[in-house]
Each structure stands twice: as structure tokens, then as C-alpha cells.
């Protein structure tokens, strides 16, 4: 919970240009709120279908204003 949120906040400050997606098994509302406050762009509940994961990540790449991040969207595939 709190340790993960602190770690996420540190990583988010390093990669400020990139949206941070967090995959978490059944996040409750309190944890979801802490992760979003710490800088997560989206919280994805596990398990998640590969196609749904690819779609969620691709949507954030397309929203990005950073050309470097937006360019990566063509490489997002389901595995």
C-alpha cells in the first residue's frame, strides 16, 4: 500500500513525461486513490486480458503530448 505509493511517486517524478499505469490485483478504493495521488495515470485491475491491456496502454500513448512517447504506441501489442 503506502510503500508502493511512495515508490510510484519516486518513479513518476523520474519519468514525468510518461504516463504511469499500475497493474494491481483487486485494488480497493483507498489504494486506488493513493496510487492516483502518487502520480499513476491509470490503475488496471488484474487479471486483465492481453487485448484489454494493449488497448489501455495504447490509449495513454495516443493522449500523450510527448512525440517520443506517442511514437512508441505503434509498438504496443498484446502478448
XYZ file of N, CA, C and O in Angstrom:
316
model
N 0.774 -1.193 0.000
C 0.000 0.000 0.000
C 0.825 1.270 0.000
O 1.137 1.813 -1.048
N 1.180 1.765 1.177
C 1.855 3.058 1.297
C 3.259 3.019 0.710
O 3.697 3.980 0.060
N 3.981 1.906 0.928
C 5.333 1.796 0.359
C 5.285 1.819 -1.166
O 6.118 2.466 -1.802
N 4.303 1.130 -1.736
C 4.169 1.105 -3.183
C 3.836 2.489 -3.723
O 4.352 2.915 -4.754
N 2.967 3.217 -3.012
C 2.610 4.568 -3.431
C 3.831 5.485 -3.383
O 4.052 6.286 -4.291
N 4.658 5.363 -2.338
C 5.885 6.162 -2.243
C 6.838 5.821 -3.385
O 7.434 6.707 -3.995
N 6.993 4.541 -3.653
C 7.868 4.110 -4.740
C 7.356 4.624 -6.084
O 8.115 5.099 -6.910
N 6.043 4.561 -6.281
C 5.446 5.047 -7.519
C 5.669 6.547 -7.670
O 5.988 7.021 -8.752
N 5.547 7.289 -6.572
C 5.755 8.736 -6.634
C 7.195 9.043 -7.037
O 7.444 9.946 -7.837
N 8.157 8.297 -6.529
C 9.556 8.487 -6.906
C 9.768 8.188 -8.382
O 10.433 8.945 -9.092
N 9.199 7.092 -8.856
C 9.340 6.738 -10.262
C 8.623 7.740 -11.162
O 9.118 8.089 -12.228
N 7.474 8.230 -10.722
C 6.717 9.181 -11.528
C 7.486 10.482 -11.704
O 7.438 11.091 -12.768
N 8.227 10.897 -10.677
C 8.994 12.133 -10.817
C 10.160 11.952 -11.780
O 10.549 12.881 -12.472
N 10.697 10.738 -11.865
C 11.788 10.459 -12.801
C 11.278 10.456 -14.233
O 11.906 10.984 -15.138
N 10.139 9.872 -14.445
C 9.588 9.724 -15.796
C 8.361 10.607 -15.965
O 7.310 10.166 -16.401
N 8.493 11.880 -15.647
C 7.352 12.796 -15.636
C 6.662 12.899 -16.996
O 5.474 13.166 -17.065
N 7.386 12.679 -18.060
C 6.789 12.808 -19.390
C 5.944 11.590 -19.763
O 5.133 11.669 -20.673
N 6.142 10.495 -19.084
C 5.435 9.258 -19.442
C 4.291 9.003 -18.467
O 4.456 9.130 -17.265
N 3.117 8.629 -18.977
C 2.033 8.251 -18.077
C 2.377 6.929 -17.395
O 2.971 6.044 -18.009
N 2.040 6.822 -16.121
C 2.337 5.622 -15.343
C 1.060 4.809 -15.190
O 0.059 5.311 -14.684
N 1.097 3.568 -15.649
C -0.015 2.644 -15.477
C 0.392 1.616 -14.431
O 1.501 1.112 -14.460
N -0.514 1.331 -13.505
C -0.236 0.378 -12.440
C -1.188 -0.800 -12.586
O -2.398 -0.614 -12.708
N -0.619 -2.003 -12.578
C -1.436 -3.218 -12.565
C -1.439 -3.738 -11.136
O -0.388 -3.914 -10.530
N -2.655 -3.974 -10.597
C -2.767 -4.367 -9.201
C -3.918 -5.351 -9.069
O -4.972 -5.147 -9.663
N -3.729 -6.407 -8.277
C -4.839 -7.350 -8.093
C -5.916 -6.741 -7.193
O -5.655 -6.395 -6.045
N -7.088 -6.547 -7.726
C -8.258 -6.056 -6.989
C -7.963 -4.845 -6.098
O -8.108 -4.920 -4.881
N -7.562 -3.715 -6.669
C -7.288 -2.544 -5.838
C -8.582 -2.007 -5.221
O -9.594 -1.893 -5.900
N -8.535 -1.717 -3.915
C -9.713 -1.116 -3.297
C -9.690 0.394 -3.551
O -8.714 0.929 -4.073
N -10.761 1.069 -3.199
C -10.867 2.500 -3.482
C -9.778 3.314 -2.790
O -9.254 4.273 -3.360
N -9.423 2.937 -1.553
C -8.395 3.679 -0.812
C -7.037 3.555 -1.504
O -6.330 4.557 -1.688
N -6.659 2.348 -1.897
C -5.383 2.143 -2.577
C -5.394 2.825 -3.936
O -4.432 3.483 -4.321
N -6.487 2.694 -4.649
C -6.617 3.352 -5.955
C -6.395 4.860 -5.809
O -5.661 5.478 -6.572
N -6.994 5.465 -4.794
C -6.830 6.901 -4.548
C -5.389 7.271 -4.237
O -4.872 8.268 -4.745
N -4.717 6.464 -3.401
C -3.306 6.745 -3.059
C -2.413 6.633 -4.288
O -1.507 7.448 -4.481
N -2.645 5.633 -5.113
C -1.825 5.464 -6.312
C -2.050 6.605 -7.310
O -1.097 7.103 -7.916
N -3.298 7.038 -7.460
C -3.577 8.162 -8.355
C -2.954 9.449 -7.831
O -2.382 10.226 -8.589
N -3.032 9.663 -6.501
C -2.392 10.840 -5.891
C -0.883 10.807 -6.080
O -0.241 11.846 -6.209
N -0.314 9.608 -6.099
C 1.136 9.457 -6.235
C 1.598 9.639 -7.672
O 2.793 9.690 -7.933
N 0.653 9.748 -8.606
C 1.050 10.021 -9.972
C 0.661 8.996 -11.008
O 0.991 9.153 -12.180
N -0.038 7.951 -10.611
C -0.468 6.962 -11.601
C -1.500 7.590 -12.527
O -2.377 8.334 -12.087
N -1.383 7.313 -13.808
C -2.351 7.813 -14.783
C -3.585 6.922 -14.814
O -4.693 7.388 -15.063
N -3.369 5.638 -14.569
C -4.480 4.689 -14.556
C -4.109 3.485 -13.716
O -2.945 3.144 -13.587
N -5.138 2.858 -13.135
C -4.963 1.641 -12.355
C -5.705 0.534 -13.098
O -6.896 0.666 -13.374
N -4.992 -0.522 -13.436
C -5.583 -1.647 -14.150
C -5.680 -2.826 -13.191
O -4.676 -3.247 -12.625
N -6.896 -3.329 -13.001
C -7.097 -4.459 -12.097
C -6.676 -5.747 -12.789
O -6.987 -5.971 -13.955
N -5.918 -6.586 -12.048
C -5.505 -7.884 -12.568
C -6.518 -8.926 -12.109
O -7.084 -8.767 -11.035
N -6.741 -9.957 -12.843
C -6.157 -10.257 -14.149
C -6.793 -9.387 -15.230
O -7.921 -8.909 -15.084
N -6.046 -9.189 -16.307
C -6.532 -8.381 -17.420
C -6.202 -9.116 -18.718
O -5.120 -9.705 -18.841
N -7.122 -9.116 -19.627
C -6.908 -9.785 -20.914
C -5.836 -9.028 -21.695
O -5.765 -7.806 -21.625
N -4.982 -9.742 -22.414
C -3.916 -9.079 -23.176
C -4.434 -7.976 -24.106
O -3.836 -6.908 -24.180
N -5.536 -8.207 -24.779
C -6.070 -7.184 -25.692
C -6.526 -5.946 -24.920
O -6.334 -4.822 -25.377
N -7.115 -6.142 -23.740
C -7.554 -5.012 -22.921
C -6.359 -4.218 -22.398
O -6.393 -2.990 -22.341
N -5.290 -4.906 -22.024
C -4.074 -4.235 -21.570
C -3.477 -3.410 -22.700
O -3.131 -2.239 -22.516
N -3.362 -3.997 -23.873
C -2.808 -3.278 -25.025
C -3.652 -2.052 -25.344
O -3.117 -0.972 -25.606
N -4.969 -2.181 -25.289
C -5.854 -1.052 -25.578
C -5.707 0.052 -24.537
O -5.660 1.237 -24.878
N -5.614 -0.322 -23.248
C -5.472 0.677 -22.186
C -4.160 1.440 -22.318
O -4.122 2.665 -22.160
N -3.081 0.733 -22.608
C -1.786 1.397 -22.756
C -1.738 2.242 -24.024
O -1.235 3.364 -24.013
N -2.269 1.729 -25.099
C -2.268 2.473 -26.357
C -3.066 3.767 -26.227
O -2.674 4.797 -26.776
N -4.165 3.737 -25.476
C -4.971 4.943 -25.294
C -4.151 6.043 -24.632
O -4.243 7.205 -25.003
N -3.305 5.682 -23.663
C -2.479 6.699 -22.995
C -1.365 7.191 -23.906
O -1.013 8.364 -23.887
N -0.810 6.317 -24.719
C 0.222 6.758 -25.655
C -0.358 7.776 -26.633
O 0.268 8.761 -26.966
N -1.573 7.544 -27.083
C -2.200 8.454 -28.041
C -2.570 9.784 -27.402
O -2.622 10.800 -28.082
N -2.828 9.796 -26.094
C -3.160 11.037 -25.385
C -1.933 11.874 -25.091
O -2.037 13.044 -24.796
N -0.772 11.258 -25.106
C 0.463 11.926 -24.725
C 0.785 13.075 -25.671
O 0.615 12.993 -26.873
N 1.303 14.160 -25.096
C 1.752 15.281 -25.902
C 3.217 15.133 -26.277
O 3.741 15.912 -27.053
N 3.882 14.142 -25.718
C 5.298 13.927 -25.996
C 5.453 13.113 -27.266
O 4.983 11.984 -27.343
N 6.136 13.630 -28.289
C 6.316 12.872 -29.531
C 7.050 11.558 -29.303
O 6.765 10.564 -29.954
N 7.987 11.540 -28.350
C 8.743 10.312 -28.077
C 7.833 9.215 -27.549
O 7.920 8.070 -27.921
N 6.927 9.593 -26.643
C 6.023 8.612 -26.055
C 4.970 8.208 -27.073
O 4.634 7.041 -27.227
N 4.426 9.165 -27.789
C 3.406 8.862 -28.788
C 3.959 7.924 -29.864
O 3.245 7.059 -30.362
N 5.228 8.054 -30.195
C 5.830 7.216 -31.231
C 5.897 5.761 -30.806
O 5.869 4.861 -31.647
N 5.957 5.495 -29.511
C 6.051 4.133 -29.018
C 4.735 3.383 -29.204
O 4.703 2.168 -29.261
N 3.642 4.108 -29.359
C 2.335 3.464 -29.415
C 2.237 2.433 -30.532
O 1.478 1.484 -30.433
N 3.003 2.603 -31.577
C 2.947 1.630 -32.663
C 3.553 0.300 -32.254
O 3.285 -0.708 -32.881
N 4.322 0.280 -31.167
C 4.944 -0.948 -30.708
C 4.171 -1.658 -29.621
O 4.584 -2.705 -29.152
N 3.025 -1.127 -29.191
C 2.243 -1.756 -28.137
C 1.433 -2.880 -28.745
O 0.606 -2.662 -29.625
N 1.694 -4.105 -28.275
C 0.961 -5.258 -28.770
C 0.564 -6.144 -27.615
O 1.178 -6.103 -26.548
N -0.444 -6.928 -27.802
C -0.855 -7.900 -26.786
C 0.105 -9.076 -26.847
O 0.586 -9.453 -27.899
N 0.381 -9.654 -25.672
C 1.258 -10.818 -25.660
C 0.620 -11.951 -24.892
O -0.315 -11.795 -24.225
